PDB file of C-alpha atoms in Angstrom:
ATOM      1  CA  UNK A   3       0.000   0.000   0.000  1.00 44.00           C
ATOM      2  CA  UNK A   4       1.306   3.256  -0.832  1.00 49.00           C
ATOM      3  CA  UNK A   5       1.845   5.791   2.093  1.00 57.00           C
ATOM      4  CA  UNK A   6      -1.456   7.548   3.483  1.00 82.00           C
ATOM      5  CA  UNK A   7      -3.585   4.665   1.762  1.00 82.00           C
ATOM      6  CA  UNK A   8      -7.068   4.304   3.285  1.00 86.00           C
ATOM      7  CA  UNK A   9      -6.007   1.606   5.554  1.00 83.00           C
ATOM      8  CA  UNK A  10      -9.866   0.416   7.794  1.00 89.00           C
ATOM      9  CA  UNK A  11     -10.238  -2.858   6.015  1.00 91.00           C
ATOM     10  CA  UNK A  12     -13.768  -2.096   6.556  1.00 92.00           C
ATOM     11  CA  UNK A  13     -14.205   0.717   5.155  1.00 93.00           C
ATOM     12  CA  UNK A  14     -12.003   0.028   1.949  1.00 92.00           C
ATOM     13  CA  UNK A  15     -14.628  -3.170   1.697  1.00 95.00           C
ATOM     14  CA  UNK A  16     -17.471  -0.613   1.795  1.00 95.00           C
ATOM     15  CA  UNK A  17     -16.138   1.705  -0.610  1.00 94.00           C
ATOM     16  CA  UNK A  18     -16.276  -1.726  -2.629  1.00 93.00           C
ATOM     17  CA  UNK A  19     -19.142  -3.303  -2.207  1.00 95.00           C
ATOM     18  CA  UNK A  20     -21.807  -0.140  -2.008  1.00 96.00           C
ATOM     19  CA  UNK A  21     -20.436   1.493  -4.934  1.00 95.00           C
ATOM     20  CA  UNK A  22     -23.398   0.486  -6.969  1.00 96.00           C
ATOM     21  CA  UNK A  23     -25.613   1.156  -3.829  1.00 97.00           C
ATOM     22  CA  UNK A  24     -24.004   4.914  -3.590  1.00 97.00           C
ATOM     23  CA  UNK A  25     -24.340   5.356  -7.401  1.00 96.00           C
ATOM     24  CA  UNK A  26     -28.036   4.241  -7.746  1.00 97.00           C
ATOM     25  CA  UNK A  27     -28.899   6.015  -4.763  1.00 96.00           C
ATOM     26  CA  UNK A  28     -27.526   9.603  -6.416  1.00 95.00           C
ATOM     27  CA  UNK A  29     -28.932   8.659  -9.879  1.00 95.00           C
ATOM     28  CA  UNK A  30     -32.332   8.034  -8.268  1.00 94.00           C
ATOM     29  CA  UNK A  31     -32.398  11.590  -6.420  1.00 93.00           C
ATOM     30  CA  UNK A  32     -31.203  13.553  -9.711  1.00 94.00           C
ATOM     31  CA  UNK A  33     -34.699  11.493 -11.576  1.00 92.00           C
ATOM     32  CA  UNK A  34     -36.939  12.122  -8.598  1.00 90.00           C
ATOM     33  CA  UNK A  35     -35.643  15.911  -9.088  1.00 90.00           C
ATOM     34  CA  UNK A  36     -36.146  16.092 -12.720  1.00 89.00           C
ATOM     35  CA  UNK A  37     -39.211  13.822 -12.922  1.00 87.00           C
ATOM     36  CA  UNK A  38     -43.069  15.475 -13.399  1.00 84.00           C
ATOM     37  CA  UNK A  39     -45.188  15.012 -10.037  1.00 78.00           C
ATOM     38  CA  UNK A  40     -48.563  14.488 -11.946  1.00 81.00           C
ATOM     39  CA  UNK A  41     -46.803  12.570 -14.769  1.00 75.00           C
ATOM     40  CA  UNK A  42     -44.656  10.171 -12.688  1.00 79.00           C
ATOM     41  CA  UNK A  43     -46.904   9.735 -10.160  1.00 82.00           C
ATOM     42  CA  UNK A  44     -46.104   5.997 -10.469  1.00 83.00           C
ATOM     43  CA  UNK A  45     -42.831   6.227 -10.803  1.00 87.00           C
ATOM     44  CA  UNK A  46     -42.274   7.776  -8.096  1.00 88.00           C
ATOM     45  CA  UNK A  47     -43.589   5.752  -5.928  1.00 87.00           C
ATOM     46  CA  UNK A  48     -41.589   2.876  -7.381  1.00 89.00           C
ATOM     47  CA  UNK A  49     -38.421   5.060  -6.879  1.00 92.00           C
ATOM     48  CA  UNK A  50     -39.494   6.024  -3.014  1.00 92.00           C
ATOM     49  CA  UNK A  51     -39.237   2.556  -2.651  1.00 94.00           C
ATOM     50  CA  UNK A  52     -36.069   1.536  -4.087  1.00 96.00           C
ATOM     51  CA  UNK A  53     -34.893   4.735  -2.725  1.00 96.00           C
ATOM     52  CA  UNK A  54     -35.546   3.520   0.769  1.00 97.00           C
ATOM     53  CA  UNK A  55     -34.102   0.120   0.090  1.00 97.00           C
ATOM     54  CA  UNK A  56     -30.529   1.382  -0.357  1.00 97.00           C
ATOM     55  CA  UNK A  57     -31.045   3.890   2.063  1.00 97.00           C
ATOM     56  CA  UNK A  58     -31.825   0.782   4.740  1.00 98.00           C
ATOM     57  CA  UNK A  59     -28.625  -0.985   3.212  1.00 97.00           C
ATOM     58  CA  UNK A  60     -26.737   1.759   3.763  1.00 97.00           C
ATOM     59  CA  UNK A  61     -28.008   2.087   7.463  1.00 97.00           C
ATOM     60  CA  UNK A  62     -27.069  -0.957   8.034  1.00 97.00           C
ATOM     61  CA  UNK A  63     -23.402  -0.698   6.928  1.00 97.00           C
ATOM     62  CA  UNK A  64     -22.937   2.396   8.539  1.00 97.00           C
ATOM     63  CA  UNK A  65     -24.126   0.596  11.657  1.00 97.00           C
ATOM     64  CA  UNK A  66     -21.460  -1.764  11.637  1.00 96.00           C
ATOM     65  CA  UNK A  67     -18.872   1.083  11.031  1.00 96.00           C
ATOM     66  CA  UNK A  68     -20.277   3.082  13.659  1.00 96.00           C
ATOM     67  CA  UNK A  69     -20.612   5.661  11.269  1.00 96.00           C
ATOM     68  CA  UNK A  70     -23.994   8.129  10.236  1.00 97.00           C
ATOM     69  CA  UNK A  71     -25.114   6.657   7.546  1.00 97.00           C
ATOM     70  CA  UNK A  72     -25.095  10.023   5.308  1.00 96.00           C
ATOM     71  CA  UNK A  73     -20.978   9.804   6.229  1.00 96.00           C
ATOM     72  CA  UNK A  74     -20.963   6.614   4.764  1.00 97.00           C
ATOM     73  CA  UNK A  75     -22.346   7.977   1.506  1.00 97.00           C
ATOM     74  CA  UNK A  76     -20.338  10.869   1.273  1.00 96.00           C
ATOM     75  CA  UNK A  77     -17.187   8.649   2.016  1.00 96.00           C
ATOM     76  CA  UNK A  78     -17.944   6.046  -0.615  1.00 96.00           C
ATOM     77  CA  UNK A  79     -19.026   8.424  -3.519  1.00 95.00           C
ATOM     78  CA  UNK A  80     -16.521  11.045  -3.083  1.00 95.00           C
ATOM     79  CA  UNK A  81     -13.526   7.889  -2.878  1.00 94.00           C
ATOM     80  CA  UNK A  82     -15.150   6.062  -6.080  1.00 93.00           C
ATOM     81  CA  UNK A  83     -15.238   9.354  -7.695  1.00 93.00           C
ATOM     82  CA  UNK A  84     -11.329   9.920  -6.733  1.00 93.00           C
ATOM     83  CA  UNK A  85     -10.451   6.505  -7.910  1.00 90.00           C
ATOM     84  CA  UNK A  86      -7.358   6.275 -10.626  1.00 87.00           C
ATOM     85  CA  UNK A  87      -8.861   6.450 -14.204  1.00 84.00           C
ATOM     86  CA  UNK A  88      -6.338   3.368 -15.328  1.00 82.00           C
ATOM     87  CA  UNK A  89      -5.655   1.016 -12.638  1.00 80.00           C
ATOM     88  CA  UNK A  90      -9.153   2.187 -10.079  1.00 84.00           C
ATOM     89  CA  UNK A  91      -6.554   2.891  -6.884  1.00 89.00           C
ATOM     90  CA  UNK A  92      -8.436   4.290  -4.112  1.00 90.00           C
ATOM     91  CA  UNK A  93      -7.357   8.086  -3.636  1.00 92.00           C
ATOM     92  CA  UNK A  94      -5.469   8.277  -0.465  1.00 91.00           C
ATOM     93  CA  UNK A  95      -6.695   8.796   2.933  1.00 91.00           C
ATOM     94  CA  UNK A  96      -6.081  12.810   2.580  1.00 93.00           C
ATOM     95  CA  UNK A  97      -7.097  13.376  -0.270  1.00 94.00           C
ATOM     96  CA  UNK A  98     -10.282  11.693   0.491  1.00 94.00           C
ATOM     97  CA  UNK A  99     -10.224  13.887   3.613  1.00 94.00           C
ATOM     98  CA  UNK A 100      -9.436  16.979   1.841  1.00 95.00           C
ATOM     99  CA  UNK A 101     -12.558  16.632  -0.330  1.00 96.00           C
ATOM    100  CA  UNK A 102     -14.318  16.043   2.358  1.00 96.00           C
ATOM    101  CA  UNK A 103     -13.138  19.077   3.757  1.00 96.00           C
ATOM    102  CA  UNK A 104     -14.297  21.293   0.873  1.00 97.00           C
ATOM    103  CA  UNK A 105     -18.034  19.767   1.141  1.00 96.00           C
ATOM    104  CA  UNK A 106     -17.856  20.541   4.731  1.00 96.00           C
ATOM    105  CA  UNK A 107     -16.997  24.159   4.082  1.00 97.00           C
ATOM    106  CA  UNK A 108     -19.530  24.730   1.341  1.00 97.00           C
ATOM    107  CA  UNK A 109     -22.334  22.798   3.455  1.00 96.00           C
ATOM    108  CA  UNK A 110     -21.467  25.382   6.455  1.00 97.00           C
ATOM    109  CA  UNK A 111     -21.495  28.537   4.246  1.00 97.00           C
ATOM    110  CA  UNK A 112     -24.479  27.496   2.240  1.00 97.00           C
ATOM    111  CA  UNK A 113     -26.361  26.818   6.501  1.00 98.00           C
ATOM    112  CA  UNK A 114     -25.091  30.075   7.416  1.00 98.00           C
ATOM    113  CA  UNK A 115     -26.511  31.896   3.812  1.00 98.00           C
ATOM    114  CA  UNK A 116     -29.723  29.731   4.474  1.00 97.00           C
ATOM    115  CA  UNK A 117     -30.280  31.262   8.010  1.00 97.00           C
ATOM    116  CA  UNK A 118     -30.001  34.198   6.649  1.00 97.00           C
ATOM    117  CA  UNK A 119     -32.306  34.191   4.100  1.00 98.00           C
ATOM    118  CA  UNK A 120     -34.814  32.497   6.269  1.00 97.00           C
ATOM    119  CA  UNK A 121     -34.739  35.454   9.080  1.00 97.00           C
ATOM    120  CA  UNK A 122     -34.827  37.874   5.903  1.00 98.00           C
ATOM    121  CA  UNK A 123     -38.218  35.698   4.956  1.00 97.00           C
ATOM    122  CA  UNK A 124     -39.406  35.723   7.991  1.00 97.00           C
ATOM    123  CA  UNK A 125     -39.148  39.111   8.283  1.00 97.00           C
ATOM    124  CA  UNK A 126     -40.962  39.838   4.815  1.00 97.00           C
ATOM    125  CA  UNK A 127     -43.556  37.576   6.268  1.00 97.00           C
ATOM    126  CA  UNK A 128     -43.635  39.366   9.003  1.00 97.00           C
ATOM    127  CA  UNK A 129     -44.139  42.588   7.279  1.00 97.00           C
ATOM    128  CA  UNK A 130     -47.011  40.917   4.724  1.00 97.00           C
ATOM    129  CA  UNK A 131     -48.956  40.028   7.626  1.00 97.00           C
ATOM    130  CA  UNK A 132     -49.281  42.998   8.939  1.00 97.00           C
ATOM    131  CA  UNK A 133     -50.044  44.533   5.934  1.00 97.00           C
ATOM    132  CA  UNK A 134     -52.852  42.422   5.024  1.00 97.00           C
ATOM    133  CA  UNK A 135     -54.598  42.671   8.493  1.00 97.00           C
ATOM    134  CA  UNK A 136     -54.481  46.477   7.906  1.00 97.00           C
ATOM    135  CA  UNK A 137     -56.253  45.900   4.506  1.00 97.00           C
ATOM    136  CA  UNK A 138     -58.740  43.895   6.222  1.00 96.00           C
ATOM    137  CA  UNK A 139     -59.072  46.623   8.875  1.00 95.00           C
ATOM    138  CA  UNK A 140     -59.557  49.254   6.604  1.00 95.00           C
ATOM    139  CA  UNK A 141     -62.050  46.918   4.139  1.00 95.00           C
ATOM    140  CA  UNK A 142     -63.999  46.212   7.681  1.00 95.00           C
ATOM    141  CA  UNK A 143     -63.947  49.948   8.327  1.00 95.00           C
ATOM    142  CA  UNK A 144     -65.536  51.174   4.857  1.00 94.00           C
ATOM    143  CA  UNK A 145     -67.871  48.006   5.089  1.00 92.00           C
ATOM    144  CA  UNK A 146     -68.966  49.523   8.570  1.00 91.00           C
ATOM    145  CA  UNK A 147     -68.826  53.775   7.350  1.00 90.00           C
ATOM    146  CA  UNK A 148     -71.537  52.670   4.543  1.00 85.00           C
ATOM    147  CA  UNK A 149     -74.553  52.147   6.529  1.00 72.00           C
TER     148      UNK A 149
END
């Protein structure tokens, strides 16, 4: 093994064997994105259900690992997708890590632009509301000035 391979035996076995359960599970949310409620009513019901079935497998992995099970995904997609084009090597253990690293940072920045634009929201809300109970107020007034 070369030096800062992935060395957890378990883990490297994961990366292995729930490749195909990582890969169907991302194809399956870019569809159930894309797909047509009304239209793919159907099918997306079918897809729930497979959905849920790799989800369990997952869960069950990650159990063994002692690991959350959306880890477990991140690990095993992001280390598939880093695999050597010729001979499919595992990326190292830091690179892995590093990539991880730059998800982690986006996720954060995108939570802390997310707050933010849910307290702005809230705050339009906020302001709507009490615009529209003055509109009723004043539509209750002239209703009540007419007789």
């Amino acid at each position: 093994m070369t030096a800062g391979a992935i060395n957890d035996p378990d883990l490297v076995q994961a990366i292995d064997e729930l490749n195909y359960v990582v890969r169907r599970l991302e194809q399956l949310d870019q569809q159930l994105i894309e797909l047509d409620e009304i239209e793919g009513y159907r099918r997306i019901a079918a897809m729930k259900s497979e959905r849920a079935d790799l989800l369990e497998t997952i869960r069950v992995r990650a159990e063994k690992l002692a690991v959350a099970p959306r880890a477990l995904i991140m690990l095993i997609g992001t280390a598939n997708r880093l695999r050597s084009p010729r001979k499919h090597q595992l990326p190292t253990l830091s690179v892995v890590r590093s990539h991880i690293d730059i998800i982690r940072s986006a996720a954060e920045r995108d939570h802390v632009e997310a707050e933010a634009e849910a307290k702005i929201a809230l705050a339009v809300a906020h302001a709507a509301r009490v615009r529209a109970k003055a509109a009723a107020d004043g539509i209750t007034y002239l209703e009540a000035s007419r007789s």
